[in-house]
Short mmCIF file of C-alpha atoms and ligand atoms in Angstrom, two decimals:
data_model
loop_
_atom_site.label_atom_id
_atom_site.label_comp_id
_atom_site.label_asym_id
_atom_site.label_seq_id
_atom_site.Cartn_x
_atom_site.Cartn_y
_atom_site.Cartn_z
CA MET A 1 0.00 0.00 0.00
CA SER A 2 1.57 3.25 -1.00
CA ARG A 3 0.54 6.17 1.15
CA ARG A 4 1.37 9.80 0.52
CA LYS A 5 3.86 11.04 3.08
CA LEU A 6 3.02 13.85 5.49
CA VAL A 7 5.51 16.08 7.29
CA VAL A 8 4.13 18.30 10.08
CA GLY A 9 6.02 20.99 11.95
CA ASN A 10 5.21 21.39 15.65
CA TRP A 11 6.47 24.82 16.60
CA LYS A 12 5.56 24.28 20.28
CA MET A 13 5.66 27.55 22.25
CA ASN A 14 8.06 29.26 19.89
CA GLY A 15 7.73 32.15 17.47
CA SER A 16 6.82 35.81 17.16
CA LEU A 17 4.97 37.66 14.41
CA ALA A 18 8.27 38.73 12.89
CA ALA A 19 10.04 35.37 13.19
CA ASN A 20 7.01 33.49 11.85
CA ALA A 21 6.73 35.80 8.85
CA ALA A 22 10.34 35.12 7.93
CA LEU A 23 9.99 31.36 8.44
CA LEU A 24 6.72 31.05 6.50
CA ASP A 25 7.98 33.16 3.60
CA ALA A 26 11.12 31.04 3.43
CA LEU A 27 9.03 27.85 3.40
CA ARG A 28 6.78 29.17 0.65
CA ALA A 29 9.75 30.22 -1.44
CA LEU A 30 11.65 26.94 -1.27
CA PRO A 31 11.59 25.31 -4.67
CA GLY A 32 10.53 21.68 -4.70
CA ALA A 33 10.24 21.73 -0.94
CA ALA A 34 6.93 19.90 -0.81
CA PRO A 35 7.03 16.60 -2.67
CA CYS A 36 4.78 15.33 0.10
CA ASP A 37 2.00 16.85 2.18
CA VAL A 38 3.38 19.52 4.50
CA ALA A 39 1.79 21.34 7.43
CA VAL A 40 2.82 23.55 10.33
CA CYS A 41 1.13 23.66 13.75
CA ALA A 42 1.56 26.94 15.61
CA PRO A 43 0.45 28.53 18.88
CA PHE A 44 -3.18 29.78 18.81
CA PRO A 45 -2.41 33.51 18.50
CA TYR A 46 -0.61 32.88 15.22
CA LEU A 47 -3.34 30.94 13.43
CA ALA A 48 -4.59 34.10 11.69
CA GLN A 49 -1.05 34.80 10.53
CA LEU A 50 -0.72 31.28 9.13
CA GLN A 51 -4.02 31.69 7.31
CA THR A 52 -2.87 34.93 5.70
CA ARG A 53 0.69 33.88 4.90
CA LEU A 54 0.00 30.34 3.70
CA ALA A 55 -3.19 30.98 1.72
CA GLY A 56 -2.72 29.79 -1.82
CA SER A 57 0.34 27.69 -0.92
CA THR A 58 0.58 23.90 -0.77
CA ILE A 59 1.35 24.09 2.96
CA ALA A 60 -1.51 23.31 5.35
CA TRP A 61 -1.66 24.54 8.94
CA GLY A 62 -3.06 23.68 12.32
CA ALA A 63 -3.02 24.09 16.08
CA GLN A 64 -1.29 22.14 18.86
CA ASP A 65 -4.24 21.39 21.14
CA CYS A 66 -7.99 21.96 21.41
CA SER A 67 -10.64 21.75 24.08
CA ALA A 68 -12.72 18.61 24.41
CA HIS A 69 -15.74 20.92 24.87
CA ALA A 70 -17.68 22.78 22.19
CA SER A 71 -18.19 26.04 24.13
CA GLY A 72 -18.94 27.45 27.54
CA ALA A 73 -17.30 28.28 30.85
CA PHE A 74 -13.80 26.96 30.15
CA THR A 75 -11.58 29.97 30.71
CA GLY A 76 -8.43 29.85 28.64
CA GLU A 77 -9.56 26.96 26.47
CA VAL A 78 -9.86 27.09 22.68
CA SER A 79 -12.49 25.03 20.87
CA ALA A 80 -11.92 23.02 17.74
CA ALA A 81 -14.56 25.10 15.94
CA MET A 82 -12.59 28.27 16.71
CA ILE A 83 -9.45 26.67 15.29
CA ALA A 84 -11.35 25.59 12.18
CA GLU A 85 -12.43 29.19 11.58
CA PHE A 86 -8.82 30.02 10.78
CA GLY A 87 -8.64 27.58 7.90
CA CYS A 88 -6.76 24.95 9.89
CA ARG A 89 -6.71 21.38 8.61
CA TYR A 90 -4.99 19.77 11.59
CA VAL A 91 -4.84 19.87 15.36
CA ILE A 92 -2.33 17.93 17.44
CA VAL A 93 -3.92 16.21 20.46
CA GLY A 94 -2.30 14.23 23.25
CA HIS A 95 1.24 15.47 22.72
CA SER A 96 3.39 14.00 25.51
CA GLU A 97 4.16 17.49 26.80
CA ARG A 98 0.43 17.97 27.41
CA ARG A 99 -0.04 14.48 28.82
CA THR A 100 2.85 15.10 31.23
CA LEU A 101 2.68 18.81 32.04
CA HIS A 102 -1.11 19.11 31.97
CA ALA A 103 -1.97 15.62 33.21
CA GLU A 104 -4.08 14.84 30.14
CA SER A 105 -5.59 11.37 30.41
CA ASP A 106 -6.07 8.90 27.57
CA GLN A 107 -9.82 9.58 27.70
CA LEU A 108 -9.38 13.36 27.58
CA VAL A 109 -7.13 12.99 24.54
CA ALA A 110 -9.76 10.78 22.90
CA ASP A 111 -12.47 13.37 23.66
CA LYS A 112 -10.31 16.07 22.12
CA ALA A 113 -9.87 13.97 18.99
CA LYS A 114 -13.64 13.58 18.82
CA ALA A 115 -14.17 17.33 19.22
CA ALA A 116 -11.63 17.97 16.44
CA LEU A 117 -13.41 15.63 14.03
CA ALA A 118 -16.76 17.20 14.86
CA ALA A 119 -15.31 20.57 13.82
CA GLY A 120 -14.01 19.18 10.53
CA LEU A 121 -10.36 19.07 11.63
CA THR A 122 -8.00 16.13 11.33
CA PRO A 123 -6.63 15.30 14.78
CA ILE A 124 -3.00 14.21 14.91
CA VAL A 125 -3.17 11.89 17.92
CA CYS A 126 0.18 11.43 19.68
CA VAL A 127 1.10 8.27 21.54
CA GLY A 128 4.41 7.16 23.00
CA GLU A 129 6.20 5.60 25.93
CA THR A 130 8.62 7.10 28.44
CA LEU A 131 12.16 5.83 28.82
CA ALA A 132 11.23 4.03 32.05
CA GLN A 133 8.33 2.33 30.28
CA ARG A 134 10.56 1.24 27.38
CA GLU A 135 13.16 -0.12 29.76
CA ALA A 136 10.43 -2.00 31.63
CA ASP A 137 9.35 -3.53 28.31
CA GLU A 138 6.01 -1.74 28.48
CA THR A 139 6.13 0.09 25.14
CA ALA A 140 3.53 -2.05 23.39
CA ALA A 141 1.13 -1.98 26.33
CA VAL A 142 1.41 1.79 26.75
CA VAL A 143 0.85 2.81 23.13
CA LYS A 144 -1.94 0.25 22.74
CA ARG A 145 -3.70 1.63 25.81
CA GLN A 146 -3.35 5.21 24.54
CA LEU A 147 -4.67 4.36 21.06
CA SER A 148 -7.36 2.10 22.40
CA ALA A 149 -9.07 4.98 24.23
CA VAL A 150 -9.22 6.89 20.94
CA ILE A 151 -10.54 3.91 18.97
CA HIS A 152 -13.28 3.24 21.51
CA THR A 153 -14.34 6.86 21.57
CA LEU A 154 -14.26 7.47 17.82
CA ALA A 155 -15.51 4.03 16.69
CA HIS A 156 -16.14 4.11 12.92
CA CYS A 157 -14.57 7.60 12.66
CA THR A 158 -11.15 6.23 13.70
CA ALA A 159 -10.10 6.05 10.05
CA GLN A 160 -10.19 9.86 9.84
CA ILE A 161 -7.34 10.52 12.27
CA VAL A 162 -3.59 10.74 11.85
CA VAL A 163 -1.57 8.89 14.49
CA ALA A 164 1.87 10.08 15.60
CA TYR A 165 4.19 7.73 17.46
CA GLU A 166 6.52 9.84 19.57
CA PRO A 167 8.66 8.00 22.10
CA VAL A 168 8.93 10.52 24.94
CA TRP A 169 12.64 9.75 25.41
CA ALA A 170 13.31 10.85 21.82
CA ILE A 171 11.54 14.22 21.96
CA GLY A 172 13.93 17.15 21.98
CA THR A 173 16.74 14.94 23.24
CA GLY A 174 18.65 14.34 20.03
CA ARG A 175 18.10 10.64 20.70
CA THR A 176 16.02 9.15 17.89
CA ALA A 177 14.37 5.76 17.88
CA SER A 178 16.21 3.56 15.41
CA PRO A 179 14.25 3.01 12.19
CA GLU A 180 13.69 -0.61 13.30
CA GLN A 181 12.48 0.39 16.77
CA ALA A 182 10.08 2.91 15.26
CA GLN A 183 8.84 0.52 12.57
CA GLU A 184 8.12 -2.15 15.15
CA VAL A 185 5.79 0.19 17.04
CA HIS A 186 4.22 1.59 13.84
CA ALA A 187 3.40 -1.94 12.67
CA LEU A 188 1.84 -2.67 16.03
CA LEU A 189 -0.26 0.49 15.89
CA ARG A 190 -1.39 -0.32 12.36
CA ARG A 191 -2.45 -3.81 13.41
CA GLN A 192 -4.46 -2.27 16.22
CA LEU A 193 -6.10 0.13 13.76
CA GLN A 194 -6.77 -2.76 11.38
CA ALA A 195 -8.83 -4.47 14.05
CA ALA A 196 -10.89 -1.28 14.34
CA THR A 197 -11.33 -0.02 10.79
CA ALA A 198 -11.31 -1.56 7.34
CA THR A 199 -9.22 1.28 5.91
CA ALA A 200 -6.29 1.15 8.35
CA ALA A 201 -3.91 0.36 5.51
CA ALA A 202 -4.59 3.83 4.12
CA MET A 203 -4.10 5.66 7.42
CA THR A 204 -1.15 7.93 8.11
CA ILE A 205 1.13 7.06 11.04
CA LEU A 206 3.85 9.65 11.68
CA TYR A 207 7.05 9.25 13.65
CA GLY A 208 8.22 12.08 15.92
CA GLY A 209 11.21 12.57 18.19
CA SER A 210 14.46 14.25 17.10
CA VAL A 211 13.78 13.84 13.38
CA LYS A 212 16.47 15.76 11.51
CA ALA A 213 17.48 16.16 7.89
CA ASP A 214 20.13 13.45 8.27
CA ASN A 215 17.95 10.73 9.81
CA ALA A 216 14.59 11.47 8.14
CA ALA A 217 15.12 9.43 4.97
CA THR A 218 15.87 6.13 6.72
CA LEU A 219 12.99 6.60 9.17
CA PHE A 220 10.57 7.47 6.37
CA SER A 221 11.69 4.47 4.28
CA GLN A 222 10.22 2.05 6.83
CA ALA A 223 7.08 0.24 5.69
CA ASP A 224 4.68 1.75 8.22
CA ILE A 225 6.25 5.18 8.75
CA ASP A 226 4.31 7.70 6.69
CA GLY A 227 6.20 10.86 7.57
CA GLY A 228 7.10 12.86 10.64
CA LEU A 229 6.01 15.23 13.36
CA ILE A 230 8.92 17.62 13.63
CA GLY A 231 9.68 19.84 16.62
CA GLY A 232 13.01 21.65 16.79
CA ALA A 233 13.95 21.17 13.15
CA SER A 234 10.67 22.71 11.97
CA LEU A 235 11.81 26.13 13.20
CA VAL A 236 14.56 26.34 10.58
CA ALA A 237 13.18 26.59 7.05
CA ALA A 238 16.09 24.83 5.35
CA ASP A 239 16.04 21.94 7.83
CA PHE A 240 12.29 21.50 7.63
CA ALA A 241 12.42 21.60 3.82
CA ALA A 242 15.20 19.01 3.79
CA ILE A 243 13.05 16.71 5.96
CA ALA A 244 10.11 17.19 3.58
CA ARG A 245 12.38 16.30 0.66
CA ALA A 246 13.49 13.18 2.50
CA ALA A 247 9.85 12.11 2.50
CA ALA A 248 9.67 12.22 -1.30
P1 LIG B 301 11.54 17.19 18.38
O1 LIG B 301 9.99 17.28 18.84
O2 LIG B 301 11.54 16.99 16.88
O3 LIG B 301 12.12 18.52 18.78
O4 LIG B 301 12.15 16.05 19.09
C1 LIG B 301 9.02 16.46 18.26
C2 LIG B 301 7.70 16.73 18.90
O5 LIG B 301 7.65 16.99 20.11
O6 LIG B 301 6.64 16.67 18.23
#
C-alpha cells in the first residue's frame, strides 16, 4: 500500500509575528520543498497569521491542542470550531508534553480527537512511551492503551485521524528511535487500527522525536512510517524543507 507522506512541523511555544513571517515566507519560497503533504502547527495567537501567509500555498496549517468541549465556561480553552475558523486542517492532540505537564488522560485525549473531528479538523493523535516504560518492556502496552481509548471513543470515525508515534525519550533529546524500533511500534499500531477499521492500511502514522534532515530518509523508508512530526527542526526553514524532501 503506498501512502502519501506527510511532514508536520510542531512549533511548540516558539515564534513571534516577525520570526514566523520570515519562516513562512522562506518555506513558501523553497523550490521543490513539498514533494509530500506539509503542514505547520503553531500557537493559537498565530493561526490568523498562518491563514494569511500560507493561503494559496501547498502548505496546510493547524493548532497544537484543542478543548474537548464545544463552548462554555472553560476559561483559557480554545475550541476546535474556533481553530477551524482560521482555515486549519490539523490539530495535534495528546502530545506528551500535554499528557505530562497538563496531566491529560487517555480519555481526555480521545475526547479532544472527537471534538476535532466534529469541527471538521484532522486530529493528529500522539502516543508514546517514556524511557522508564521502554526499559520495563512496556512500550507495546502503553501505546496500545493510549490508542485504544481513541478507537473506543471514535468508533467508525477512527479512520479519519492521523496517528503520531513519539517516544517521549526521543523528543527534543537528540536521541532518535532507530528506524527498526520505530517501525516495530508503527506496525503494532497499524495492526491495532486494522482491528478497528477496514481502511487502516490507508491511514497515516507519523514518527516524531528528534527527526532531523540526516535521519529522516531512513525513518521514512520504513514500511509503516508515513512521515514525521517535527519539533526543533521545523523552526529552521532549510532543515524542515530538507526533511520534507526526505519524505519524497
Ligand atoms: P523534536 O519534537 O523533533 O524537537 O524532538 C518532536 C515533537 O515533540 O513533536
